[in-house]
Amino acid sequence: MAKAQSSFVIPIESKNNALALQVGAKKDLSTIYFGKKLTSTGEYAHVPAVYKQTSDYTGLLNSVYTPSGSRNLMEPAITVTHADGNNSLDLKYVSHKITDVKEGVKLLSVVLKDPVYAFEVTLFYQVYYNEDVIEQWTEIRHQEKGNVILHKFASANLHLKAGSYWLKQYHGDWAKEMQPEESKLTHGIKTLDTKLGTRANLFQPSVFMVSLDKPAGEDEGDILYGALEYSGNFRIDLEVDYQDNLRIIAGINNYASPYTLKTGEIFKTPAFLYTFSDLGKGAASRKLQSWARNYKLMDGKGSRLTLLNNWEATQFDFNENKLAELLKDTKKIGVDLFLLDDGWFANKYPRNDDHAGLGDWQENKKKLPNGIASLVKEAQNNEVKFGIWIEPEMVNPKSELYEKHPDWVVKEDKREEYYFRNQLVLDLSNPQVQDFVYGVVDGLFTKNPELAYIKWDCNAVIYNAHSATLKNQNHFYIEYMRGLYKVLERIRAKYPAVPMMLCSGGGGRVDYAALQYFTEFWPSDNTDPLERIFMQWEYSYFYPAISSSNHVTDWGKQPLKFRTDVAMMGKLGFDIVVSKLSENDLKFCKEAIQVYNGLKPTIWQGNQYRLANPREGSVASMLYLSADLSKGVVFNYLVSSRYDEGSKLPVRLKGLDPVRKYRLKEVNLYPGVSSALSGEQVYSGDFLMKVGFNPLLDLNRTSVVMQIEAL
Ligand code: GLA
């Protein structure tokens, strides 16, 4: 426990960055610095004096956690009504301590207290030294005589100083996930948020970037990345205040969620995650990707299974025989696992389309007279693994589950039901529903211990947010998420290793709270490879390739090779009718999987460098490079079909060892096609980074994969 002196600085330093907090004479805790670390820790204290901005009339403009109802005039981080009905809050520094969590990870906690009320907030900063990542959250508690209402309860409240701020944010819809927009922040508040409850990212994810002074490039400029680790409603306010500083207040969305906090109860907020780089978007993304693999993503350093999925190939129309054929195809093309998608369950209201059956997780006797068990066995006979699709949080009104347990469903009894994809959401705030959802997964594994993979879908948003059992409806959105995480905790306690894909009608639910339980996510139902080049590009700023499930399907007009190359830039899967492939197509797929098996350690664990941005020209180019700089792979695409388009200029590589020599070789060629690159391609790292390399893309050669090996 550090002793409180009159005024002092608490520096939070990682390998390259620093966040400096200052305890003032009146015990207000403020942010005085955020950015590149200073050589001398003692100099953070001099920072405030060199800024000559207009007055801070409150002494709270740069508060680390802005309370409201006292002196504050800006957007608060926390707003409360005390047990006596009073709305004022002030928070003063009491103490702080630093603990070692594990190697490279430290946790700073700072206790703040209201001088008048028995109300306190502890701020937590978990610092990942090597990755320059901070996770920040808070715990709120009180000892007042009666309940306190929390009206706002942010996870973090950052304060940045720069000449201007450029926000890169994302929007989307089904099949159009991760559409970027970049704009200058003006004075006032810009809010990124969702009120969808489940499938929360459908229109907007919580991931964003803020460049300082000018939009950062791929390899230059000051940039902050932020994201809330939460799968439900979030809210991020970016406020440029009258002093021209940027305040970022991020947390659970307080929309329809005033929280009644009992005496002694702890309200813990989800973590807000951020990293900073002065070397542009690329470096920031590599930090975040390493952090995710090292600490957050389930099995981030592990392996993944290639698979054949039947969704695009059969939709709901299959039976045991058809699946047996598909299982043979799985073995034939050489992937590790067969994934059975939607449509395998429900009897009274069979799941033959998306209008019925959700909730009734018993095998459909007509389609699967011998159950999942026989399919698992059939998979074993074919020497592949077997995985299955579920959507356990949901229910169709046409289902036995709905008939039996209407009170388990999120709806307003007084109002007409309203559906998203003909379905409703189950009330995970109800412990009985939690048991049911857990039971869906547990039941599958208990009956089929060899089951090797789960695709967990979530296709509806929450309308008519109301629980039949919850005492305080204002807690609904929060209790839903607590319920979901409880279920996932239980599943992981019993089944710690089984890979699970996080899917949500495409990419409607991707965040680092959920990815603690899932090995991968489904970026979008849109698998048109041209669209995927753009989408995967944007996802890659925040999530490592190993977490991105990319399937080769029949979407789009590109040839099979193009589609496969794009899907290889992550975790490869197929969702095509293998039996309908031409001889050459089949040969290509088989060979592609072999090629992929050789490249996947580099794609999954290597560092990712964006070389040519498809939004800025006709060529897209992405490099994955092993940590020891000895192996790499570059994916190159022509993204325009206009006359005479091609890679006119060489593509400059990044991250290589300038002194070493590298051999480049085109791989993943279609049978019978030879590479346009003739002769031995050996260049120094220096040459490849300063001059570059031409993949010779043209209208007949739209997709080129280059393998790189240090000699
Ligand atoms: C969602 C998923 C798809 C597929 C279907 C099945 O749309 O994103 O991949 O599983 O559901 O109904």
XYZ file of C-alpha atoms and ligand atoms in Angstrom:
723
model
C 0.000 0.000 0.000
C 1.521 3.316 -1.049
C 1.265 6.079 1.498
C -0.634 9.153 0.483
C 1.691 12.150 0.195
C 0.304 15.563 -0.757
C 0.656 15.438 -4.561
C 2.297 12.671 -6.553
C 2.274 10.756 -9.804
C 1.331 7.125 -10.391
C 2.980 6.128 -13.656
C 1.525 3.151 -15.511
C 4.227 2.066 -17.897
C 4.522 -0.702 -20.437
C 7.319 -1.433 -22.877
C 6.736 1.652 -25.029
C 3.866 3.573 -23.508
C 2.802 5.364 -20.383
C -0.321 6.556 -18.725
C 0.428 8.909 -15.857
C -2.092 9.571 -13.109
C -1.658 12.366 -10.643
C -3.035 12.652 -7.154
C -3.590 16.368 -6.572
C -3.399 18.358 -3.367
C -7.137 17.898 -2.868
C -6.874 14.190 -3.605
C -8.513 14.371 -7.013
C -7.045 11.721 -9.287
C -6.365 12.971 -12.807
C -4.780 11.763 -16.026
C -1.811 13.970 -16.828
C -0.210 11.979 -19.618
C -1.055 9.335 -22.182
C 1.324 8.328 -24.955
C 4.893 7.243 -25.542
C 6.774 6.499 -22.344
C 9.210 9.167 -21.121
C 12.791 8.201 -20.361
C 12.644 9.774 -16.932
C 9.645 8.826 -14.801
C 10.154 11.952 -12.730
C 9.242 14.182 -15.658
C 5.564 13.164 -15.941
C 4.886 15.657 -13.149
C 6.053 18.473 -15.450
C 3.542 17.698 -18.188
C 0.534 19.755 -17.006
C 2.564 22.963 -16.769
C 3.480 23.014 -20.461
C -0.140 23.096 -21.617
C -1.735 26.543 -21.718
C -5.326 25.656 -22.529
C -8.387 27.487 -21.185
C -9.328 27.121 -17.519
C -10.670 23.971 -16.029
C -13.476 25.439 -13.950
C -14.152 22.156 -12.180
C -10.820 20.539 -11.480
C -12.415 17.443 -12.971
C -11.845 17.783 -16.716
C -9.127 15.174 -16.689
C -10.594 13.077 -13.895
C -9.677 9.398 -14.174
C -13.285 8.522 -13.369
C -15.559 11.527 -13.620
C -18.261 11.603 -10.948
C -21.428 13.604 -11.509
C -23.694 15.790 -9.455
C -20.945 17.747 -7.732
C -18.570 20.030 -9.682
C -18.585 18.155 -12.967
C -19.798 19.833 -16.168
C -18.900 17.147 -18.740
C -20.052 13.612 -19.611
C -19.614 11.565 -16.411
C -18.168 8.073 -15.981
C -20.446 7.400 -13.049
C -23.814 8.755 -11.922
C -25.600 7.592 -8.793
C -28.537 8.239 -6.507
C -27.548 7.584 -2.924
C -29.677 5.713 -0.414
C -30.964 9.061 0.933
C -32.032 10.230 -2.542
C -29.095 12.575 -3.027
C -27.611 12.664 -6.555
C -24.141 14.028 -5.870
C -20.895 12.157 -6.022
C -17.285 13.071 -5.550
C -14.391 10.626 -5.610
C -11.090 11.202 -3.835
C -7.932 9.155 -3.909
C -7.446 6.893 -0.891
C -4.743 4.381 -1.776
C -3.250 2.298 -4.521
C -1.289 -0.908 -4.891
C 0.455 -2.848 -7.618
C 0.463 -6.637 -7.764
C 2.187 -9.104 -10.078
C -0.380 -11.188 -11.902
C 2.028 -13.299 -13.918
C 5.166 -12.710 -15.882
C 4.731 -9.575 -17.948
C 1.388 -8.702 -16.367
C 0.876 -6.265 -13.497
C -2.296 -5.041 -11.878
C -2.649 -1.561 -10.444
C -5.679 -0.917 -8.286
C -6.636 2.509 -7.004
C -9.270 3.085 -4.349
C -11.385 6.242 -4.599
C -13.938 7.267 -1.988
C -16.649 9.835 -1.641
C -15.714 12.112 1.300
C -19.376 12.455 2.289
C -21.010 9.129 1.484
C -19.868 5.583 2.271
C -19.403 4.974 -1.430
C -16.260 3.777 -3.159
C -14.871 2.877 -6.542
C -11.765 0.806 -7.189
C -10.130 1.335 -10.553
C -8.152 -1.568 -12.006
C -5.471 -1.259 -14.662
C -4.094 -4.584 -15.838
C -0.952 -3.848 -17.805
C 0.530 -6.285 -20.327
C 4.070 -4.978 -20.523
C 5.358 -6.471 -23.760
C 2.192 -5.953 -25.761
C 1.533 -2.399 -24.505
C -2.037 -3.383 -23.750
C -4.103 -2.193 -20.795
C -7.352 -3.691 -19.607
C -9.236 -1.344 -17.354
C -12.296 -2.004 -15.224
C -13.877 -0.851 -11.992
C -15.539 -2.209 -8.896
C -18.236 -0.109 -7.332
C -19.495 -0.677 -3.777
C -21.030 1.181 -0.845
C -21.942 0.848 2.826
C -24.905 3.192 2.794
C -28.047 2.390 4.731
C -30.148 1.268 1.807
C -29.772 0.721 -1.919
C -27.879 3.020 -4.239
C -28.979 3.404 -7.856
C -26.199 3.415 -10.454
C -27.352 5.359 -13.494
C -24.035 5.207 -15.286
C -21.125 2.904 -14.516
C -18.295 3.122 -17.028
C -15.342 0.775 -17.189
C -12.846 3.463 -18.101
C -12.532 7.177 -18.590
C -9.491 8.153 -20.671
C -8.158 11.611 -21.290
C -6.003 12.412 -24.334
C -4.357 15.578 -25.564
C -3.655 16.298 -29.230
C -4.228 18.913 -31.921
C -7.040 16.882 -33.483
C -8.600 13.434 -33.172
C -9.568 11.094 -35.992
C -12.006 8.337 -35.208
C -12.067 5.139 -37.224
C -15.272 3.284 -36.417
C -17.285 0.443 -37.950
C -20.868 -0.143 -38.950
C -22.708 -2.931 -40.709
C -25.655 -5.240 -40.996
C -26.118 -8.884 -41.928
C -23.532 -9.878 -44.578
C -22.027 -6.383 -44.412
C -20.020 -6.513 -41.217
C -17.039 -4.265 -40.430
C -17.586 -1.372 -42.814
C -15.073 1.308 -41.800
C -15.546 5.059 -41.590
C -12.905 7.544 -40.542
C -13.659 11.113 -39.597
C -12.401 14.013 -37.555
C -14.012 14.315 -34.157
C -15.563 17.693 -33.564
C -16.470 19.270 -30.235
C -19.248 17.534 -28.402
C -19.927 13.849 -27.953
C -19.775 11.070 -30.509
C -21.300 7.856 -29.188
C -20.666 4.332 -30.413
C -23.248 2.051 -28.907
C -25.637 -0.838 -29.204
C -28.991 -1.548 -27.619
C -29.568 -4.907 -29.305
C -28.920 -7.002 -26.205
C -27.811 -10.150 -28.002
C -26.196 -10.188 -31.460
C -25.018 -6.858 -30.157
C -22.518 -6.009 -32.909
C -24.973 -6.359 -35.771
C -25.016 -2.645 -36.568
C -21.904 -1.516 -34.725
C -19.081 -3.259 -32.850
C -17.308 -1.668 -29.904
C -13.891 -1.762 -31.579
C -12.505 1.574 -32.748
C -9.319 3.558 -33.322
C -8.445 7.151 -32.599
C -5.520 8.785 -34.385
C -3.919 11.839 -32.856
C -3.153 15.004 -34.873
C -3.756 13.325 -38.244
C -5.162 10.022 -39.470
C -2.472 7.449 -38.759
C -1.155 5.382 -41.627
C -0.384 1.698 -41.606
C 3.174 2.381 -40.419
C 3.186 5.889 -39.026
C 1.228 8.061 -36.688
C -0.026 8.024 -33.115
C -2.992 5.784 -32.644
C -5.112 4.354 -29.857
C -7.169 1.192 -30.302
C -10.090 0.573 -28.002
C -12.662 -2.167 -27.447
C -15.047 -3.169 -24.711
C -14.777 -6.775 -23.587
C -18.481 -7.332 -23.413
C -21.028 -9.190 -25.526
C -24.072 -7.115 -24.611
C -25.082 -3.481 -24.797
C -22.078 -1.176 -24.794
C -21.628 2.553 -24.986
C -18.508 4.487 -25.817
C -18.633 8.264 -25.609
C -15.873 10.224 -27.302
C -16.109 13.795 -26.101
C -13.937 16.605 -27.393
C -14.261 19.128 -24.588
C -13.999 22.910 -24.638
C -10.291 22.673 -23.813
C -9.874 20.604 -27.026
C -8.955 17.432 -25.144
C -10.525 14.071 -25.861
C -12.356 12.203 -23.139
C -13.240 8.570 -23.872
C -15.794 7.009 -21.554
C -16.485 3.364 -22.234
C -18.584 0.720 -20.572
C -21.838 -1.175 -20.454
C -24.615 0.848 -22.041
C -26.695 2.363 -19.274
C -29.664 2.403 -21.664
C -32.721 1.037 -19.803
C -30.376 -0.264 -17.120
C -30.312 1.736 -13.875
C -28.745 -0.701 -11.454
C -29.840 -1.078 -7.842
C -26.715 -1.757 -5.813
C -27.276 -3.282 -2.399
C -25.169 -2.449 0.614
C -21.932 -4.421 0.419
C -22.613 -5.742 -3.105
C -19.815 -5.281 -5.638
C -20.667 -4.126 -9.131
C -17.823 -5.145 -11.407
C -17.720 -3.596 -14.858
C -16.381 -5.426 -17.904
C -12.879 -4.537 -19.047
C -12.192 -1.802 -21.547
C -9.171 -2.750 -23.597
C -6.735 -0.341 -25.202
C -3.355 -0.101 -26.767
C -1.386 2.766 -28.211
C 1.243 2.946 -30.919
C 3.264 5.796 -32.392
C 4.027 3.614 -35.412
C 0.604 3.481 -36.987
C -2.252 1.073 -37.314
C -0.137 -1.925 -38.276
C 2.027 -1.930 -35.157
C -1.019 -1.375 -32.928
C -2.785 -4.325 -34.523
C 0.205 -6.607 -34.068
C 0.319 -5.721 -30.381
C -3.342 -6.515 -29.991
C -3.067 -9.764 -31.942
C -0.119 -10.938 -29.828
C -1.930 -9.992 -26.652
C -4.991 -11.940 -27.772
C -2.987 -15.054 -28.604
C -0.874 -14.840 -25.453
C -3.556 -14.035 -22.918
C -7.123 -13.809 -24.038
C -8.337 -15.863 -26.972
C -9.210 -19.403 -25.935
C -6.302 -21.641 -26.967
C -4.661 -18.716 -28.745
C -1.318 -20.487 -29.007
C -2.866 -23.796 -29.928
C -4.012 -25.451 -33.094
C -7.283 -25.447 -35.033
C -9.218 -27.981 -37.104
C -9.846 -27.538 -40.828
C -13.392 -28.546 -41.636
C -16.150 -29.238 -44.115
C -19.474 -27.621 -43.213
C -22.798 -28.553 -44.811
C -24.716 -25.269 -44.431
C -24.193 -23.670 -47.835
C -24.248 -27.102 -49.438
C -27.510 -28.505 -48.070
C -29.169 -25.835 -45.909
C -31.932 -27.728 -44.001
C -32.339 -30.413 -46.608
C -30.415 -33.521 -45.552
C -30.772 -36.938 -44.008
C -28.478 -39.606 -42.630
C -27.526 -40.970 -46.045
C -26.740 -37.589 -47.474
C -24.600 -36.795 -44.460
C -22.818 -40.133 -44.745
C -21.839 -39.131 -48.286
C -20.646 -35.741 -47.089
C -18.605 -37.440 -44.399
C -16.826 -39.461 -47.053
C -16.136 -36.205 -48.905
C -14.614 -34.770 -45.754
C -12.043 -37.513 -45.767
C -11.648 -37.204 -49.530
C -10.554 -33.562 -49.515
C -8.463 -34.054 -46.395
C -9.915 -31.720 -43.763
C -9.946 -32.636 -40.073
C -13.612 -32.342 -39.190
C -17.160 -32.458 -40.497
C -19.458 -29.761 -39.131
C -23.176 -30.483 -39.179
C -25.080 -27.206 -39.305
C -28.643 -26.148 -38.566
C -31.598 -28.475 -39.214
C -30.720 -31.702 -37.362
C -33.199 -31.380 -34.475
C -36.850 -31.116 -33.345
C -39.672 -33.561 -34.002
C -43.074 -32.133 -33.161
C -42.130 -28.999 -35.109
C -39.243 -30.245 -37.251
C -36.485 -27.832 -38.067
C -36.906 -27.910 -41.839
C -36.615 -24.161 -42.228
C -36.040 -21.279 -39.869
C -39.665 -21.023 -38.719
C -39.755 -23.938 -36.287
C -37.943 -26.202 -33.908
C -35.422 -23.947 -32.188
C -35.277 -25.016 -28.569
C -36.084 -28.684 -29.192
C -32.595 -30.129 -29.209
C -33.493 -33.745 -29.868
C -32.383 -35.349 -33.119
C -35.043 -35.250 -35.792
C -36.059 -38.890 -36.110
C -36.906 -38.662 -39.781
C -33.640 -37.111 -40.860
C -31.460 -38.889 -38.316
C -33.177 -42.130 -37.261
C -29.969 -43.337 -35.604
C -29.143 -40.063 -33.964
C -25.983 -38.015 -33.714
C -24.194 -41.033 -32.269
C -24.283 -42.851 -35.593
C -22.901 -39.774 -37.376
C -20.086 -39.466 -34.872
C -19.335 -43.121 -35.507
C -19.510 -42.652 -39.266
C -17.054 -39.785 -38.915
C -14.721 -42.048 -36.980
C -14.990 -44.662 -39.735
C -13.860 -41.957 -42.129
C -11.069 -40.905 -39.787
C -12.410 -37.399 -39.357
C -13.879 -35.619 -36.366
C -17.452 -34.515 -35.941
C -18.833 -31.147 -34.868
C -22.312 -29.711 -34.518
C -24.257 -26.446 -34.759
C -26.436 -25.198 -31.917
C -28.232 -21.973 -31.127
C -29.056 -22.673 -27.492
C -30.077 -19.148 -26.434
C -33.008 -19.090 -28.841
C -36.508 -20.445 -29.342
C -39.020 -20.516 -32.177
C -42.595 -19.831 -31.033
C -43.311 -23.001 -32.990
C -41.519 -25.368 -30.647
C -42.255 -27.666 -27.751
C -39.939 -25.620 -25.590
C -42.084 -22.545 -26.118
C -45.237 -24.548 -25.382
C -43.803 -25.940 -22.171
C -41.987 -22.881 -20.899
C -43.469 -19.661 -22.249
C -42.109 -17.983 -19.116
C -38.546 -18.771 -20.226
C -38.907 -16.483 -23.206
C -37.953 -12.818 -23.424
C -41.213 -11.044 -24.287
C -43.780 -8.576 -22.995
C -46.918 -10.529 -22.239
C -49.040 -7.436 -22.699
C -47.715 -6.819 -26.194
C -47.698 -8.583 -29.499
C -44.648 -10.795 -30.026
C -42.134 -9.452 -32.461
C -39.600 -11.703 -34.149
C -36.121 -11.564 -35.574
C -35.589 -14.470 -37.992
C -38.877 -15.926 -36.728
C -37.483 -16.503 -33.279
C -37.251 -15.183 -29.755
C -34.491 -15.072 -27.182
C -34.518 -17.238 -24.067
C -34.283 -15.438 -20.756
C -30.769 -16.167 -19.571
C -31.280 -14.005 -16.509
C -33.342 -16.939 -15.199
C -31.138 -19.612 -13.551
C -33.466 -22.353 -14.833
C -32.817 -21.170 -18.378
C -29.105 -21.099 -17.653
C -29.364 -24.752 -16.612
C -31.288 -25.526 -19.776
C -28.737 -23.857 -22.065
C -25.853 -25.508 -20.242
C -27.766 -28.780 -20.503
C -28.012 -28.493 -24.299
C -24.232 -28.574 -24.558
C -23.635 -30.947 -21.682
C -26.264 -33.346 -23.036
C -24.620 -33.462 -26.442
C -21.225 -34.245 -24.959
C -22.543 -36.719 -22.441
C -24.285 -38.699 -25.158
C -21.475 -38.217 -27.659
C -18.163 -37.956 -25.841
C -16.348 -38.005 -29.182
C -18.027 -34.806 -30.322
C -15.144 -32.547 -31.272
C -16.492 -29.106 -32.130
C -19.385 -26.747 -31.449
C -20.646 -23.902 -33.606
C -22.629 -21.647 -31.233
C -24.978 -19.394 -33.132
C -27.121 -16.471 -31.997
C -29.397 -15.147 -34.695
C -31.789 -12.792 -32.942
C -31.637 -9.469 -31.172
C -33.737 -8.752 -28.099
C -37.092 -7.086 -28.606
C -39.517 -6.453 -25.755
C -36.754 -6.845 -23.176
C -38.631 -8.368 -20.275
C -38.099 -11.331 -17.996
C -40.958 -13.263 -16.429
C -38.922 -13.965 -13.311
C -36.480 -11.125 -12.772
C -37.469 -8.969 -9.797
C -35.936 -5.783 -11.137
C -36.527 -5.449 -14.886
C -33.936 -2.661 -15.036
C -31.298 -5.357 -14.518
C -32.455 -7.423 -17.463
C -29.767 -6.615 -20.040
C -26.997 -6.946 -17.461
C -28.361 -10.149 -15.928
C -28.746 -11.670 -19.384
C -25.023 -11.278 -19.996
C -24.131 -12.495 -16.524
C -26.263 -15.548 -17.239
C -24.569 -16.160 -20.572
C -21.091 -15.923 -19.064
C -22.105 -18.204 -16.194
C -23.192 -20.834 -18.696
C -19.983 -20.467 -20.703
C -17.944 -20.725 -17.485
C -19.683 -23.969 -16.605
C -19.162 -25.369 -20.075
C -15.466 -24.512 -20.011
C -15.049 -25.934 -16.486
C -16.278 -29.300 -17.730
C -15.052 -29.146 -21.340
C -11.923 -27.015 -21.241
C -10.441 -28.047 -24.552
C -13.165 -28.547 -27.123
C -12.987 -25.943 -29.906
C -16.037 -23.725 -30.238
C -16.944 -21.213 -32.926
C -18.676 -18.007 -31.960
C -21.251 -17.206 -34.610
C -24.120 -14.756 -34.603
C -25.971 -14.709 -37.880
C -22.571 -13.892 -39.277
C -20.387 -11.582 -37.204
C -22.990 -10.218 -34.817
C -21.107 -11.151 -31.665
C -17.332 -10.849 -31.540
C -15.542 -9.408 -28.540
C -12.819 -10.403 -26.141
C -15.139 -11.349 -23.316
C -16.735 -14.023 -25.479
C -13.448 -15.047 -27.092
C -12.206 -16.252 -23.703
C -14.566 -19.173 -24.216
C -14.362 -19.550 -27.987
C -11.453 -20.594 -30.143
C -12.697 -18.777 -33.229
C -15.458 -16.571 -34.603
C -17.499 -16.371 -37.771
C -16.822 -12.960 -39.339
C -19.844 -12.915 -41.653
C -22.278 -15.076 -43.574
C -20.959 -13.192 -46.570
C -18.260 -15.485 -47.936
C -17.933 -13.778 -51.324
C -14.133 -13.692 -51.415
C -13.966 -10.187 -52.798
C -16.064 -8.921 -49.916
C -14.067 -11.043 -47.505
C -10.777 -9.418 -48.541
C -12.140 -6.108 -47.277
C -13.892 -7.513 -44.246
C -11.050 -9.727 -43.037
C -8.715 -6.772 -43.545
C -10.696 -4.706 -41.051
C -11.232 -7.535 -38.551
C -7.517 -8.220 -38.609
C -6.780 -4.888 -36.944
C -8.395 -6.268 -33.794
C -8.394 -10.065 -33.986
C -5.628 -12.521 -34.927
C -5.954 -14.691 -38.026
C -6.161 -17.876 -35.962
C -9.526 -16.711 -34.608
C -11.097 -15.981 -37.991
C -13.158 -18.852 -39.443
C -13.065 -18.488 -43.203
C -14.969 -20.906 -45.401
C -14.737 -21.574 -49.111
C -18.302 -21.460 -50.440
C -20.099 -20.782 -53.714
C -20.698 -17.150 -52.864
C -19.178 -14.688 -55.338
C -17.981 -14.931 -58.898
C -14.329 -15.670 -58.247
C -12.697 -18.952 -59.225
C -12.197 -21.701 -56.652
C -8.528 -20.869 -56.240
C -9.291 -17.236 -55.426
C -11.932 -18.287 -52.918
C -9.585 -20.775 -51.278
C -6.666 -18.344 -51.088
C -8.850 -15.812 -49.282
C -10.175 -18.420 -46.849
C -6.614 -19.520 -46.076
C -5.918 -16.146 -44.448
C -7.240 -17.436 -41.152
C -8.774 -20.724 -40.120
C -9.664 -22.574 -43.304
C -12.894 -24.428 -43.872
C -14.991 -25.565 -46.809
C -18.715 -25.387 -47.346
C -19.154 -26.730 -50.861
C -20.517 -29.908 -52.415
C -17.318 -31.867 -52.832
C -18.990 -34.577 -54.948
C -19.896 -31.956 -57.542
C -16.358 -30.675 -57.953
C -14.597 -31.327 -61.242
C -11.578 -33.576 -61.099
C -9.231 -30.597 -61.185
C -11.192 -28.654 -58.603
C -11.054 -31.609 -56.250
C -7.350 -32.064 -56.881
C -6.832 -28.374 -56.214
C -8.746 -28.494 -52.907
C -6.794 -31.492 -51.692
C -3.475 -29.905 -52.578
C -4.563 -26.568 -51.131
C -5.192 -28.211 -47.764
C -1.699 -29.695 -47.890
C -0.244 -26.297 -48.711
C -2.303 -24.739 -45.934
C -1.128 -27.311 -43.415
C 2.417 -26.203 -44.189
C 1.619 -22.488 -43.954
C -0.787 -22.442 -41.042
C 1.762 -22.100 -38.225
C 2.904 -18.847 -39.849
C -0.621 -17.599 -40.581
C -1.858 -18.430 -37.084
C 1.114 -17.409 -34.968
C 3.078 -15.067 -37.201
C 3.004 -11.296 -37.303
C 0.620 -9.789 -39.783
C 1.668 -6.940 -42.084
C -0.770 -5.149 -44.386
C 1.165 -4.368 -47.564
C -1.355 -3.066 -50.092
C -4.740 -1.760 -49.009
C -7.628 -2.820 -51.281
C -9.432 0.404 -50.413
C -6.585 2.451 -51.836
C -5.868 0.674 -55.107
C -6.498 -2.358 -57.264
C -4.246 -4.678 -55.292
C -4.672 -6.207 -51.857
C -1.623 -7.733 -50.271
C -1.160 -9.232 -46.818
C 1.958 -10.770 -45.261
C 2.192 -13.191 -42.349
C 5.732 -13.525 -41.009
C 7.029 -15.942 -38.402
C 8.419 -14.390 -35.211
C 11.976 -15.477 -36.103
C 11.612 -13.793 -39.539
C 12.517 -16.993 -41.354
C 9.168 -17.950 -42.886
C 6.395 -15.962 -44.443
C 3.481 -16.023 -46.789
C 2.065 -13.163 -48.853
C -1.478 -13.249 -50.190
C -2.008 -10.986 -53.201
C -5.281 -10.207 -54.974
C -6.498 -8.074 -57.814
C -9.630 -6.391 -56.486
C -10.599 -4.485 -59.630
C -11.743 -5.962 -62.924
C -11.235 -2.803 -64.994
C -9.342 -2.801 -68.296
C -5.622 -3.503 -68.074
C -5.585 -3.695 -64.289
C -2.761 -5.489 -62.551
C 0.061 -5.101 -60.069
C 1.854 -2.315 -61.942
C 4.124 -1.560 -59.015
C 6.057 -3.963 -56.831
C 4.602 -4.708 -53.423
C 6.989 -3.677 -50.639
C 7.378 -6.258 -47.915
C 7.717 -5.378 -44.242
C 9.255 -6.766 -41.106
C 11.932 -8.908 -42.796
C 15.546 -9.162 -41.734
C 17.299 -6.800 -44.194
C 20.504 -8.810 -44.109
C 19.080 -12.226 -44.802
C 18.294 -13.594 -48.243
C 14.824 -14.869 -48.917
C 13.536 -17.282 -51.514
C 10.073 -16.543 -52.882
C 7.976 -19.243 -54.432
C 4.441 -19.180 -55.709
C 2.303 -21.837 -54.066
C -1.271 -23.025 -54.267
C -1.375 -23.096 -58.053
C -4.375 -24.553 -59.800
C -3.648 -27.927 -61.477
C -2.122 -27.422 -64.892
C -1.367 -23.747 -64.307
C 2.251 -22.772 -63.975
C 3.480 -19.710 -62.171
C 4.120 -16.559 -64.189
C 7.221 -16.119 -62.080
C 10.028 -17.926 -63.815
C 13.455 -18.749 -62.463
C 14.730 -18.582 -58.919
C 13.381 -15.686 -56.935
C 15.985 -14.871 -54.298
C 16.325 -11.382 -52.859
C 17.682 -9.770 -49.737
C 15.248 -8.632 -47.090
C 16.623 -5.157 -47.760
C 15.614 -5.316 -51.429
C 12.191 -6.758 -50.689
C 11.443 -4.029 -48.175
C 12.871 -1.090 -50.147
C 11.982 -2.075 -53.712
C 9.545 -4.895 -53.292
C 8.366 -7.795 -55.296
C 5.835 -8.076 -58.105
C 3.327 -10.928 -57.797
C 2.421 -10.270 -61.465
C -1.286 -9.925 -60.876
C -3.372 -9.276 -63.952
C -6.894 -9.985 -65.105
C -5.992 -13.631 -65.741
C -4.015 -13.969 -62.547
C -6.129 -12.422 -59.848
C -4.897 -14.325 -56.838
C -1.296 -15.195 -56.044
C 0.098 -16.784 -52.890
C 3.834 -16.397 -52.333
C 5.721 -18.466 -49.833
C 8.846 -16.858 -48.376
C 11.746 -18.685 -46.822
C 14.987 -17.335 -45.448
C 17.980 -19.149 -46.913
C -26.645 -18.289 -39.250
C -25.171 -18.596 -39.387
C -24.949 -19.486 -40.594
C -25.768 -20.743 -40.468
C -27.214 -20.406 -40.255
C -28.037 -21.646 -39.946
O -27.076 -17.459 -40.276
O -24.427 -17.428 -39.472
O -23.577 -19.795 -40.718
O -25.278 -21.522 -39.409
O -27.400 -19.479 -39.204
O -29.358 -21.361 -39.757
